[in-house]
Coordinates of C-alpha atoms and ligand atoms in Angstrom, one line a residue:
Chain A
M403 CA -7.9 9.6 -12.2
K404 CA -9.1 6.1 -12.7
K405 CA -6.6 3.4 -11.9
F406 CA -6.2 0.1 -13.8
M407 CA -4.6 -3.3 -13.3
L408 CA -3.1 -4.1 -16.7
D409 CA -1.0 -6.7 -18.4
L410 CA 1.4 -4.9 -20.6
I411 CA 3.8 -6.5 -23.1
V412 CA 7.5 -6.0 -23.2
K413 CA 8.2 -4.5 -26.6
K414 CA 11.8 -3.9 -25.9
N415 CA 14.3 -4.3 -23.0
E416 CA 17.3 -2.2 -23.7
T417 CA 20.3 -2.8 -21.4
L418 CA 21.8 0.7 -20.9
N419 CA 24.8 -0.6 -18.8
N420 CA 25.4 -3.3 -16.2
Q421 CA 23.2 -1.3 -13.7
Y422 CA 20.4 0.1 -15.7
S423 CA 17.8 -1.0 -18.3
L424 CA 15.0 0.7 -20.2
L425 CA 11.8 -1.3 -20.4
I426 CA 9.5 -0.3 -23.2
L427 CA 6.0 -1.6 -22.7
T428 CA 3.0 -1.6 -24.9
S429 CA -0.5 -3.0 -25.2
P430 CA -3.0 -4.0 -27.9
E431 CA -5.3 -1.5 -26.2
K432 CA -4.8 2.2 -25.9
L433 CA -2.7 3.0 -22.7
P434 CA -4.6 5.0 -20.1
E435 CA -3.9 8.7 -19.6
M436 CA -0.9 9.4 -17.3
L437 CA 0.7 12.5 -15.8
P438 CA 4.4 13.3 -15.2
G439 CA 5.3 12.4 -11.6
Q440 CA 3.0 9.4 -11.4
F441 CA 4.2 5.9 -11.0
V442 CA 3.2 2.3 -11.5
E443 CA 3.3 -0.7 -9.1
V444 CA 4.9 -3.7 -10.9
R445 CA 4.2 -7.3 -10.0
V446 CA 7.4 -9.4 -10.3
D447 CA 6.7 -13.0 -11.0
N448 CA 9.2 -15.9 -10.6
S449 CA 11.2 -14.2 -7.9
P450 CA 10.5 -15.9 -4.6
S451 CA 12.1 -13.1 -2.6
T452 CA 9.9 -10.5 -4.3
F453 CA 6.6 -10.7 -2.6
L454 CA 5.2 -7.2 -2.9
R455 CA 4.9 -5.1 -6.0
R456 CA 7.6 -2.7 -6.9
P457 CA 6.9 1.0 -7.4
I458 CA 8.5 2.4 -10.5
S459 CA 8.2 6.0 -12.0
I460 CA 6.7 6.6 -15.4
N461 CA 9.8 7.6 -17.3
Y462 CA 8.1 8.5 -20.6
V463 CA 4.9 7.9 -22.5
D464 CA 4.6 7.9 -26.3
Y465 CA 0.9 7.9 -27.0
E466 CA 1.4 7.7 -30.7
K467 CA 3.4 4.5 -30.5
N468 CA 1.3 3.4 -27.5
E469 CA 4.5 3.0 -25.4
L470 CA 5.2 3.3 -21.7
W471 CA 8.9 3.5 -20.7
L472 CA 10.3 2.4 -17.3
L473 CA 13.9 3.1 -16.4
I474 CA 15.1 0.5 -14.0
Q475 CA 18.2 0.5 -11.7
I476 CA 19.2 -3.0 -10.4
V477 CA 19.4 -2.8 -6.6
G478 CA 18.0 -6.2 -5.6
D479 CA 16.1 -9.3 -7.0
G480 CA 12.9 -7.5 -8.0
T481 CA 14.6 -5.0 -10.2
R482 CA 17.0 -7.6 -11.5
K483 CA 14.1 -9.8 -12.7
M484 CA 12.6 -6.7 -14.4
C485 CA 15.8 -6.1 -16.2
E486 CA 15.9 -9.8 -17.4
L487 CA 12.4 -9.6 -19.0
K488 CA 12.4 -10.7 -22.7
E489 CA 10.5 -9.2 -25.6
G490 CA 6.9 -10.5 -25.7
E491 CA 6.8 -11.3 -22.0
V492 CA 4.0 -9.8 -19.9
L493 CA 4.2 -7.4 -16.9
N494 CA 1.3 -6.8 -14.6
L495 CA 0.9 -3.2 -13.5
L496 CA -1.3 -1.0 -11.3
I497 CA -1.4 2.2 -13.3
P498 CA -1.3 5.3 -13.0
L499 CA -0.7 5.9 -9.3
G500 CA 0.0 9.0 -7.2
N501 CA -0.2 12.7 -7.9
S502 CA 1.8 14.7 -10.5
F503 CA 4.2 17.7 -10.7
S504 CA 2.3 20.9 -11.0
L505 CA 2.3 23.3 -13.9
P506 CA 3.1 27.0 -13.4
E507 CA 0.5 29.4 -14.8
N508 CA 3.1 31.6 -16.5
K509 CA 4.3 30.0 -19.7
A510 CA 7.4 32.1 -19.5
A511 CA 8.4 30.8 -16.0
K512 CA 12.0 29.7 -15.7
L513 CA 11.9 26.0 -14.9
L514 CA 14.8 23.7 -13.7
L515 CA 14.5 19.9 -13.4
V516 CA 17.2 18.5 -11.1
G517 CA 17.7 14.7 -11.1
G518 CA 20.2 12.3 -9.7
G519 CA 20.8 8.6 -10.4
V520 CA 17.6 6.7 -11.4
G521 CA 15.7 9.7 -10.0
I522 CA 16.0 11.3 -13.4
A523 CA 13.2 8.8 -14.6
P524 CA 10.1 11.0 -14.0
L525 CA 11.9 14.1 -15.2
L526 CA 12.0 12.9 -18.8
F527 CA 8.2 12.6 -19.0
M528 CA 7.9 15.9 -17.2
G529 CA 10.2 17.6 -19.8
S530 CA 8.3 16.3 -22.7
Y531 CA 5.0 17.3 -21.1
L532 CA 6.3 20.9 -20.5
K533 CA 7.6 21.2 -24.0
E534 CA 4.3 20.0 -25.6
R535 CA 2.5 22.7 -23.6
G536 CA 4.8 25.5 -24.7
Y537 CA 7.0 25.8 -21.6
S538 CA 10.8 25.8 -21.8
C539 CA 13.0 24.2 -19.1
S540 CA 16.5 23.2 -18.3
F541 CA 17.8 19.9 -16.9
L542 CA 20.5 19.5 -14.3
L543 CA 21.5 15.9 -14.1
G544 CA 24.0 14.4 -11.6
G545 CA 25.6 11.0 -11.1
R546 CA 28.6 9.3 -9.5
S547 CA 30.3 8.9 -12.9
K548 CA 29.3 9.2 -16.5
D549 CA 27.9 5.6 -16.4
N550 CA 25.2 7.0 -14.1
L551 CA 24.1 9.7 -16.4
L552 CA 21.3 8.2 -18.5
Q553 CA 19.1 9.2 -21.5
L554 CA 21.0 12.4 -22.1
C555 CA 20.1 12.4 -25.8
E556 CA 16.4 12.0 -24.9
F557 CA 16.6 14.9 -22.4
E558 CA 18.2 17.2 -25.1
R559 CA 15.0 16.9 -27.1
F560 CA 13.1 18.8 -24.5
G561 CA 15.6 21.5 -23.1
D562 CA 19.1 22.5 -22.2
V563 CA 21.1 19.8 -20.3
Y564 CA 23.7 20.4 -17.7
T565 CA 25.5 17.6 -15.9
T566 CA 27.7 17.0 -12.9
T567 CA 29.6 13.8 -11.9
E568 CA 31.5 13.2 -8.7
D569 CA 34.5 12.0 -10.5
G570 CA 34.5 14.7 -13.2
S571 CA 34.0 12.1 -16.0
H572 CA 31.1 14.2 -17.5
G573 CA 30.1 17.8 -17.0
E574 CA 31.2 19.7 -13.9
R575 CA 32.9 17.8 -11.1
G576 CA 30.9 17.7 -7.8
F577 CA 27.2 17.5 -6.8
V578 CA 24.3 19.0 -8.7
T579 CA 23.9 21.7 -6.1
Q580 CA 27.5 22.8 -6.8
H581 CA 26.9 23.4 -10.5
S582 CA 27.8 26.9 -11.8
L583 CA 24.3 27.2 -13.3
L584 CA 22.9 27.8 -9.9
N585 CA 25.1 30.7 -9.1
G586 CA 24.0 33.0 -11.9
S587 CA 20.4 32.2 -12.8
N588 CA 17.2 32.7 -10.9
F589 CA 14.5 30.0 -11.4
D590 CA 10.8 30.3 -10.7
L591 CA 10.3 26.6 -10.0
I592 CA 12.5 23.6 -9.4
Y593 CA 11.4 20.0 -9.8
T594 CA 13.6 17.4 -8.3
C595 CA 13.9 13.6 -7.9
G596 CA 16.8 11.5 -6.8
P597 CA 18.6 10.3 -3.6
T598 CA 17.3 12.0 -0.5
P599 CA 20.5 13.8 0.4
M600 CA 20.5 15.3 -3.1
M601 CA 16.9 16.4 -2.8
K602 CA 17.5 17.9 0.6
A603 CA 20.5 19.9 -0.8
V604 CA 18.3 21.1 -3.7
A605 CA 15.5 22.0 -1.3
S606 CA 18.0 23.9 0.9
Y607 CA 19.2 25.9 -2.2
A608 CA 15.5 26.6 -3.1
T609 CA 14.7 27.8 0.4
K610 CA 17.7 30.1 0.5
T611 CA 17.0 31.6 -2.8
G612 CA 13.2 31.7 -2.2
T613 CA 12.5 29.5 -5.2
N614 CA 9.3 27.4 -5.4
C615 CA 10.4 23.7 -5.3
E616 CA 8.7 20.3 -5.8
V617 CA 10.3 17.0 -4.8
S618 CA 9.3 13.5 -5.7
L619 CA 9.8 11.0 -2.8
E620 CA 10.5 7.3 -2.9
N621 CA 9.3 5.8 0.3
T622 CA 8.9 2.1 0.5
M623 CA 5.4 1.0 -0.3
A624 CA 3.2 -2.1 0.1
C625 CA -0.1 -1.3 -1.7
G626 CA 0.6 1.9 -3.7
I627 CA -3.1 3.0 -3.5
G628 CA -3.6 4.5 -0.1
S629 CA -4.9 1.5 1.8
C630 CA -2.1 0.3 4.0
L631 CA -0.7 3.5 5.3
C632 CA 2.9 2.1 5.2
C633 CA 4.4 4.8 3.0
V634 CA 3.8 7.9 5.1
T635 CA 6.0 11.0 5.3
D636 CA 5.7 13.7 8.0
T637 CA 4.2 16.9 6.7
T638 CA 2.6 20.1 8.1
E639 CA -0.7 18.2 7.7
G640 CA 0.5 15.2 9.7
H641 CA 1.4 11.8 8.2
L642 CA 0.4 11.7 4.6
C643 CA 0.7 8.7 2.1
V644 CA 3.4 9.2 -0.4
C645 CA 1.5 6.8 -2.8
T646 CA -1.7 9.0 -3.0
E647 CA -0.9 12.4 -1.6
G648 CA 2.5 12.2 -3.3
P649 CA 5.0 11.2 -4.5
V650 CA 5.3 14.9 -5.4
F651 CA 5.3 17.3 -2.5
N652 CA 6.0 21.1 -2.3
I653 CA 9.0 21.5 0.0
T654 CA 7.0 23.9 2.1
K655 CA 4.7 21.0 3.2
L656 CA 7.5 18.7 4.3
K657 CA 9.1 18.8 7.7
W658 CA 12.6 18.5 6.4
Q659 CA 15.4 19.9 8.6
I660 CA 17.2 22.0 5.9
Chain B
M993 CA -24.0 -22.1 -8.8
A994 CA -23.7 -23.1 -5.1
N995 CA -25.3 -21.2 -2.3
L996 CA -22.6 -19.0 -0.8
N997 CA -24.9 -17.1 1.7
I998 CA -23.9 -17.5 5.3
N999 CA -24.9 -16.1 8.6
I1000 CA -22.0 -15.4 11.0
G1001 CA -23.2 -14.2 14.4
K1002 CA -25.8 -11.4 13.7
L1003 CA -24.3 -10.8 10.3
Q1004 CA -25.9 -11.9 7.0
L1005 CA -23.3 -12.3 4.3
K1006 CA -23.8 -13.0 0.6
N1007 CA -20.6 -15.0 0.7
P1008 CA -18.0 -15.9 3.4
V1009 CA -15.3 -13.6 2.0
L1010 CA -14.4 -10.4 3.9
T1011 CA -11.5 -8.0 3.6
A1012 CA -9.2 -7.6 6.6
S1013 CA -8.8 -4.4 8.6
G1014 CA -5.9 -2.2 7.6
T1015 CA -5.4 -3.9 4.3
F1016 CA -8.4 -2.6 2.3
G1017 CA -8.7 1.0 3.4
Y1018 CA -12.4 2.0 3.5
G1019 CA -13.1 -0.2 0.4
T1020 CA -13.4 2.8 -1.9
E1021 CA -9.7 2.7 -2.7
Y1022 CA -10.4 -0.5 -4.6
S1023 CA -13.5 0.5 -6.5
D1024 CA -11.5 1.4 -9.7
F1025 CA -10.4 -2.2 -9.9
M1026 CA -13.7 -4.0 -9.2
D1027 CA -17.2 -4.0 -7.9
I1028 CA -16.6 -3.9 -4.2
S1029 CA -20.2 -4.7 -3.4
R1030 CA -19.6 -8.3 -4.5
I1031 CA -17.5 -8.9 -1.4
G1032 CA -19.3 -10.5 1.6
G1033 CA -18.0 -7.8 4.0
I1034 CA -15.5 -5.0 4.2
I1035 CA -13.7 -4.5 7.6
V1036 CA -12.5 -0.9 7.5
K1037 CA -9.3 0.5 9.0
G1038 CA -8.6 0.4 12.8
T1039 CA -10.7 3.1 14.3
T1040 CA -10.0 4.8 17.7
L1041 CA -11.8 7.3 19.8
R1042 CA -9.4 10.1 18.9
D1043 CA -7.3 11.0 16.0
R1044 CA -4.0 9.0 15.9
Q1045 CA -0.9 9.9 13.8
G1046 CA 0.5 6.3 14.0
N1047 CA 4.2 5.4 14.2
P1048 CA 7.0 7.2 12.4
Y1049 CA 8.2 5.9 9.0
P1050 CA 9.6 3.3 8.2
R1051 CA 6.6 1.2 9.0
M1052 CA 7.0 -1.7 6.7
A1053 CA 9.6 -4.3 5.9
E1054 CA 9.2 -7.1 3.3
T1055 CA 10.1 -10.5 4.6
P1056 CA 10.2 -14.0 3.0
S1057 CA 6.6 -14.6 1.7
G1058 CA 5.2 -11.8 3.9
M1059 CA 5.7 -8.4 5.4
L1060 CA 6.1 -6.7 8.8
N1061 CA 4.0 -3.6 9.5
A1062 CA 4.1 -1.1 12.3
V1063 CA 1.4 1.4 11.1
G1064 CA 0.2 1.9 14.7
L1065 CA -3.5 2.5 14.0
Q1066 CA -3.2 5.8 12.1
N1067 CA -6.7 7.1 11.7
K1068 CA -8.7 10.3 12.2
G1069 CA -10.9 9.1 15.0
V1070 CA -14.4 7.7 15.2
D1071 CA -16.2 11.1 14.9
Y1072 CA -14.4 11.8 11.6
F1073 CA -15.4 8.4 10.5
I1074 CA -19.0 9.0 11.2
E1075 CA -19.1 12.5 9.7
N1076 CA -16.9 12.1 6.6
I1077 CA -16.3 8.4 5.7
Y1078 CA -19.6 6.8 6.7
P1079 CA -21.6 8.9 4.1
T1080 CA -19.2 7.7 1.3
V1081 CA -19.5 4.0 2.2
K1082 CA -23.0 3.5 3.5
D1083 CA -24.6 2.9 0.1
V1084 CA -22.2 0.2 -0.9
D1085 CA -24.3 -3.0 -0.9
T1086 CA -22.2 -5.1 1.5
N1087 CA -21.5 -5.4 5.2
I1088 CA -19.3 -2.5 6.3
I1089 CA -17.8 -3.5 9.7
V1090 CA -15.7 -1.1 11.8
N1091 CA -12.5 -2.4 13.4
V1092 CA -12.4 -0.7 16.9
S1093 CA -9.3 -0.3 18.9
G1094 CA -8.5 1.7 22.1
S1095 CA -5.9 2.5 24.8
T1096 CA -8.4 2.1 27.6
I1097 CA -11.6 0.1 28.1
E1098 CA -13.5 3.4 28.2
D1099 CA -12.1 4.3 24.7
Y1100 CA -13.4 1.0 23.4
I1101 CA -16.9 1.6 25.0
I1102 CA -17.3 5.2 23.8
T1103 CA -16.2 4.3 20.3
A1104 CA -18.6 1.3 20.1
E1105 CA -21.5 3.4 21.5
K1106 CA -21.0 6.0 18.8
L1107 CA -21.2 3.3 16.1
N1108 CA -24.4 1.8 17.6
D1109 CA -26.8 4.1 15.7
L1110 CA -25.3 3.9 12.2
D1111 CA -28.0 2.0 10.2
R1112 CA -25.5 0.6 7.6
I1113 CA -22.9 -0.6 10.1
P1114 CA -24.2 -4.1 11.1
G1115 CA -21.3 -4.8 13.4
I1116 CA -17.8 -4.1 14.8
E1117 CA -14.7 -6.1 15.0
L1118 CA -13.1 -5.5 18.4
N1119 CA -9.3 -5.3 17.9
I1120 CA -7.7 -6.5 21.2
S1121 CA -4.7 -7.8 19.3
C1122 CA -2.8 -4.9 17.6
P1123 CA 0.9 -5.4 18.3
N1124 CA 1.9 -2.0 17.1
V1125 CA 0.7 0.4 19.8
K1126 CA 2.3 1.1 23.2
E1127 CA -0.9 1.1 25.3
G1128 CA -3.9 -1.1 24.9
G1129 CA -4.3 -3.0 21.7
M1130 CA -2.6 -6.4 22.1
A1131 CA -2.3 -6.0 25.9
F1132 CA -6.0 -6.6 26.2
G1133 CA -5.9 -9.7 24.0
T1134 CA -3.1 -11.6 25.7
S1135 CA -4.7 -12.4 29.0
C1136 CA -8.1 -14.1 29.6
I1137 CA -9.0 -11.7 32.3
S1138 CA -8.5 -8.5 30.4
A1139 CA -9.9 -9.9 27.2
A1140 CA -13.1 -11.0 29.1
E1141 CA -13.3 -7.6 30.8
V1142 CA -13.2 -5.5 27.6
V1143 CA -15.6 -7.8 25.8
K1144 CA -18.1 -7.7 28.7
R1145 CA -18.1 -4.0 28.9
V1146 CA -18.4 -3.4 25.2
R1147 CA -21.1 -6.0 24.9
R1148 CA -23.2 -4.0 27.4
A1149 CA -22.7 -0.9 25.3
Y1150 CA -23.0 -2.2 21.8
K1151 CA -26.2 -4.0 20.5
N1152 CA -25.2 -5.1 17.0
D1153 CA -22.8 -7.9 15.9
L1154 CA -19.7 -8.1 18.0
M1155 CA -16.8 -9.9 16.4
V1156 CA -13.7 -10.1 18.5
K1157 CA -10.2 -10.3 16.9
L1158 CA -7.8 -12.5 18.6
S1159 CA -4.0 -12.2 18.9
P1160 CA -1.8 -15.2 18.0
N1161 CA 0.9 -13.9 20.4
V1162 CA -0.4 -16.0 23.3
T1163 CA 0.3 -19.4 24.8
D1164 CA -3.2 -20.8 24.3
I1165 CA -5.5 -19.0 21.9
S1166 CA -8.4 -21.3 22.7
E1167 CA -8.5 -20.1 26.3
I1168 CA -8.9 -16.5 25.1
A1169 CA -11.5 -17.5 22.6
R1170 CA -13.5 -19.2 25.3
A1171 CA -13.2 -16.3 27.6
V1172 CA -14.6 -13.8 25.1
E1173 CA -17.4 -16.2 24.1
A1174 CA -18.4 -16.4 27.7
E1175 CA -18.9 -12.6 27.7
G1176 CA -21.1 -12.4 24.8
A1177 CA -19.0 -12.2 21.6
D1178 CA -21.0 -13.1 18.5
S1179 CA -18.0 -14.5 16.7
V1180 CA -14.1 -14.5 16.9
S1181 CA -11.8 -13.7 14.1
L1182 CA -8.2 -14.8 14.0
I1183 CA -5.3 -14.3 13.5
N1184 CA -4.0 -10.7 13.9
T1185 CA -0.3 -10.3 13.0
L1186 CA 2.5 -12.2 14.7
L1187 CA 5.1 -10.1 16.5
G1188 CA 8.3 -10.1 14.4
M1189 CA 11.4 -8.1 13.6
A1190 CA 13.7 -7.2 10.7
I1191 CA 17.3 -6.0 10.7
D1192 CA 19.3 -4.2 8.0
S1193 CA 22.7 -5.9 8.5
E1194 CA 24.5 -3.3 6.3
K1195 CA 23.4 -0.5 8.5
R1196 CA 23.3 -2.6 11.7
R1197 CA 19.9 -1.1 12.5
P1198 CA 16.3 -2.4 12.8
I1199 CA 14.3 -1.6 9.7
L1200 CA 11.1 -0.6 11.4
S1201 CA 11.0 2.7 13.4
T1202 CA 9.4 0.7 16.3
I1203 CA 12.0 -2.1 16.1
T1204 CA 9.3 -4.8 16.2
G1205 CA 6.1 -5.1 14.0
G1206 CA 3.3 -7.5 12.9
L1207 CA 4.0 -10.3 10.5
S1208 CA 1.4 -11.1 7.8
G1209 CA 1.1 -12.9 4.5
P1210 CA 1.6 -16.5 3.4
A1211 CA 4.5 -16.9 5.9
V1212 CA 1.9 -17.0 8.7
K1213 CA -0.7 -19.2 7.1
P1214 CA 0.2 -22.6 8.7
I1215 CA 0.2 -21.0 12.2
A1216 CA -3.2 -19.3 11.5
L1217 CA -4.7 -22.5 10.1
R1218 CA -3.6 -24.5 13.1
M1219 CA -5.1 -21.8 15.5
V1220 CA -8.4 -21.6 13.6
W1221 CA -8.7 -25.4 13.8
Q1222 CA -8.0 -25.3 17.6
V1223 CA -10.4 -22.4 18.3
A1224 CA -13.2 -23.9 16.1
Q1225 CA -13.1 -27.0 18.4
A1226 CA -13.0 -24.9 21.6
V1227 CA -16.0 -22.6 21.0
K1228 CA -19.6 -22.7 19.8
I1229 CA -19.7 -19.2 18.3
P1230 CA -18.6 -18.9 14.6
V1231 CA -14.9 -18.5 13.7
I1232 CA -13.6 -16.2 11.0
G1233 CA -10.2 -17.3 9.7
L1234 CA -7.4 -15.3 8.3
G1235 CA -3.7 -15.1 7.9
G1236 CA -1.9 -15.5 4.6
I1237 CA -4.8 -16.3 2.4
M1238 CA -3.8 -15.7 -1.2
N1239 CA -6.3 -17.7 -3.2
A1240 CA -9.5 -19.8 -3.1
A1241 CA -7.6 -23.0 -2.1
D1242 CA -6.2 -21.2 1.0
A1243 CA -9.6 -19.9 1.9
I1244 CA -11.2 -23.4 1.6
E1245 CA -8.5 -24.8 3.8
F1246 CA -9.6 -22.4 6.6
I1247 CA -13.2 -23.3 6.0
L1248 CA -12.5 -27.0 6.3
A1249 CA -10.6 -26.3 9.5
G1250 CA -13.8 -24.9 10.9
A1251 CA -14.0 -21.2 9.8
S1252 CA -17.5 -20.0 8.8
G1253 CA -15.9 -17.0 7.0
I1254 CA -12.5 -15.9 6.0
Q1255 CA -10.7 -12.5 5.6
I1256 CA -8.2 -11.5 3.0
G1257 CA -5.5 -9.1 4.1
T1258 CA -2.0 -8.7 2.7
A1259 CA -3.0 -10.4 -0.6
N1260 CA -5.0 -7.3 -1.5
F1261 CA -1.6 -5.5 -2.0
I1262 CA -0.4 -8.0 -4.6
D1263 CA -3.8 -8.3 -6.4
P1264 CA -6.4 -5.7 -5.6
T1265 CA -9.1 -7.9 -7.1
V1266 CA -8.1 -11.1 -5.2
S1267 CA -11.2 -11.1 -3.0
I1268 CA -13.5 -11.5 -6.2
K1269 CA -11.2 -14.3 -7.4
V1270 CA -11.5 -16.1 -4.1
I1271 CA -15.3 -15.8 -4.1
D1272 CA -15.5 -17.3 -7.6
G1273 CA -12.9 -19.9 -6.7
I1274 CA -15.0 -21.1 -3.7
N1275 CA -18.0 -21.4 -5.9
D1276 CA -16.1 -23.4 -8.4
Y1277 CA -14.8 -25.7 -5.7
L1278 CA -18.3 -26.3 -4.3
D1279 CA -19.6 -27.1 -7.8
R1280 CA -16.7 -29.4 -8.6
H1281 CA -17.2 -31.4 -5.4
G1282 CA -21.0 -31.5 -5.7
F1283 CA -21.7 -29.4 -2.6
K1284 CA -24.9 -27.3 -2.7
S1285 CA -23.9 -24.8 0.0
I1286 CA -20.9 -23.3 1.7
T1287 CA -22.3 -24.5 5.0
D1288 CA -21.6 -28.1 3.7
I1289 CA -17.9 -27.7 4.0
I1290 CA -17.5 -25.7 7.3
G1291 CA -15.3 -27.9 9.5
A1292 CA -15.7 -30.8 7.1
L1293 CA -12.2 -32.0 7.5
E1294 CA -12.1 -35.7 7.1
Ligands
FAD1285 C1 7.3 6.4 -6.2 C2 8.6 5.6 -6.5 C3 9.1 5.6 -7.7 C4 10.3 4.9 -8.0 N1 10.8 4.9 -9.3 C5 11.8 4.1 -9.7 C6 12.3 4.1 -11.0 O1 11.7 4.8 -11.9 N2 13.3 3.3 -11.3 C7 13.9 2.5 -10.4 O2 14.8 1.7 -10.7 N3 13.5 2.5 -9.1 C8 12.5 3.3 -8.7 N4 12.0 3.3 -7.4 C9 12.7 2.4 -6.4 C10 12.3 1.0 -6.6 O3 11.0 0.9 -6.2 C11 13.2 0.1 -5.6 O4 14.5 0.2 -6.1 C12 12.7 -1.4 -5.8 O5 11.5 -1.5 -5.1 C13 13.8 -2.3 -5.2 O6 13.3 -3.7 -5.4 P1 14.3 -4.9 -5.4 O7 13.6 -6.1 -5.2 O8 15.2 -4.8 -6.6 O9 15.3 -4.6 -4.2 P2 15.1 -5.0 -2.7 O10 15.8 -6.3 -2.5 O11 13.7 -4.8 -2.3 O12 16.0 -3.9 -2.0 C14 17.4 -3.8 -2.3 C15 18.0 -2.6 -1.5 O13 17.3 -1.4 -2.0 C16 16.7 -0.7 -0.9 N5 15.4 -0.2 -1.3 C17 14.4 -0.8 -1.8 N6 13.3 0.0 -2.1 C18 13.7 1.2 -1.8 C19 13.2 2.5 -1.9 N7 11.9 2.7 -2.3 N8 13.9 3.5 -1.6 C20 15.2 3.4 -1.1 N9 15.8 2.2 -1.1 C21 15.1 1.1 -1.4 C22 16.5 -1.8 0.1 O14 16.5 -1.2 1.4 C23 17.7 -2.7 -0.1 O15 18.8 -2.2 0.6 C24 10.9 4.0 -7.0 C25 10.3 4.0 -5.7 C26 9.2 4.7 -5.5 C27 8.6 4.7 -4.1
FMN1286 C1 -0.6 -2.8 6.8 C2 -1.5 -3.6 7.7 C3 -2.3 -2.9 8.6 C4 -3.2 -3.6 9.5 N1 -4.0 -2.8 10.3 C5 -4.9 -3.5 11.1 C6 -5.8 -2.8 11.9 O1 -5.9 -1.6 11.9 N2 -6.6 -3.5 12.7 C7 -6.6 -4.9 12.8 O2 -7.3 -5.5 13.5 N3 -5.7 -5.6 12.0 C8 -4.9 -4.9 11.2 N4 -4.0 -5.7 10.4 C9 -3.9 -7.1 10.5 C10 -4.7 -7.8 9.3 O3 -6.1 -7.4 9.4 C11 -4.7 -9.3 9.4 O4 -5.1 -9.7 10.7 C12 -3.3 -9.8 9.2 O5 -2.6 -9.0 8.3 C13 -3.2 -11.3 8.8 O6 -3.9 -11.5 7.6 P1 -3.1 -11.6 6.2 O7 -1.9 -12.5 6.3 O8 -4.1 -12.1 5.2 O9 -2.7 -10.2 5.9 C14 -3.1 -5.0 9.5 C15 -2.3 -5.7 8.6 C16 -1.5 -5.0 7.8 C17 -0.5 -5.8 6.8
FES1287 S1 1.8 2.1 0.0 FE1 0.0 1.6 1.0 S2 -0.8 3.5 1.6 FE2 1.0 4.0 0.4

């Protein structure tokens, strides 16, 4: 897939709460084609402590409105600067980067998308993509409290939504892997993105139940395009770059101790 | 339009801008963003005799105006390069130079010999300055005796252009430059990364898996510039300057300090098209100041 360096325009910057913002970007030109699971590398200007680009997942693409959505969690200066962007300002991106989630051949496959924290970002795009192609899926989303559960209305457009919070303020109390949904049902394929301990717990559930499972990794990156070899993860094929061979990996390829 | 052509050692370059090893892959990673054949030369990833997995993750830490890396020469080995990568880059109309590294002198020699017969590889860059490997690498480049020895032996085995990449982690870089010049290096390139360290105070742990790593980016530029200036006065062979070059003005500073060519490293991560912008910017500078050729400003510090 051809990659581009583009200046996109901030159409809207919606503060979701004091930790999260939704950036809606657009362009006078047609946005390039993108796949769910892919990400962009954002150049952050006017932040002296932010030297390298920041990798951010593609949260959603609305081709009709020519919109690209990025869901940002503030963790440091780079993400804070992104959340302070004003309407009309320009953001320079490398786009689209990385591989994508795979599609099962069987349209009747039972699909579960498990997300935690800001890791839900790529799952929204995946949900819309699946629905458009005639698949049906369920979402299981977790957070520390209800403030960390984002875009629930958006997710509901594309499938059933189940939630867990650690403090019980929304959905079932506990971690995603403790949700009752996982007791009864058998899924054919699980896609997951979130904090590493959560993804490992999901991978462990999938391994135990013999379920096919894809995870999206968030290793720190410098180039985002496979040239620096800084972002590697250990796999059955040796060190592979998360930015080009990933971010999505089937758990059977990873050397996780689960 | 000024004349940007320049000969450096046995290399004939269409302009003095090269991309630095380990920061530009094999060049093809960048071809979506620009016409990579416009670059004067592409120095590909560090290549060793045998396949190397490199160091464990994490290998990178961002630092003020720069970054630390500890990749540790991950590559599939020289035979893989010759069979699988060379065919994909050989038709790019620029100088493709292979950065060669090794754990022993024999490794360097055999790797260089294997590259001798590739028509479209006009030269190698001998990396005696990698700070991220346990054996070899920087160990060769931090003493005059071992630097001279490895260059002497590789010189006998390799007939094309031999550029030697120097480490800044030494007391006197000019001495090392003179030692490799005496053994037949066609040019020297400097600097490789400076040994550094980063700590995560919350976790009370080093950030890099290897604890220390190599510092690059604008943070190192003043040191690199000083070293290029010193070495340019110490040797007669051409000097290629690098370390923290982000734009054409930075590149021109190195050329004024005595560099015949420059390399762009870390800046490629921030703007994949930066090398083209530097070439155009050098041309504009020459036009603006009424110089006809790039050779007019090499070492032209007043
Ligand atoms: C493929 C990919 C997709 C991503 N998608 C999103 C997304 O959709 N939305 C979003 O908000 N974030 C996403 N991230 C994470 C995001 O890139 C980092 O949060 C961001 O780079 C932090 O920059 P900063 O300057 O704000 O913080 P910094 O000052 O750089 O770091 C602040 C703290 O966060 C930690 N940190 C920084 N980067 C990472 C990382 N990659 N993983 C774990 N910890 C990190 C640092 O160690 C530090 O403790 C993604 C990362 C990757 C690799
Ligand atoms: C991620 C990374 C990988 C590198 N790998 C190599 C390498 O394989 N061989 C080598 O000689 N130098 C390597 N270098 C050093 C660069 O080529 C260059 O000397 C250094 O980064 C300074 O230039 P800069 O500040 O423009 O990046 C690497 C640098 C980085 C950042
Ligand atoms: S971030 Fe550079 S190779 Fe992945």
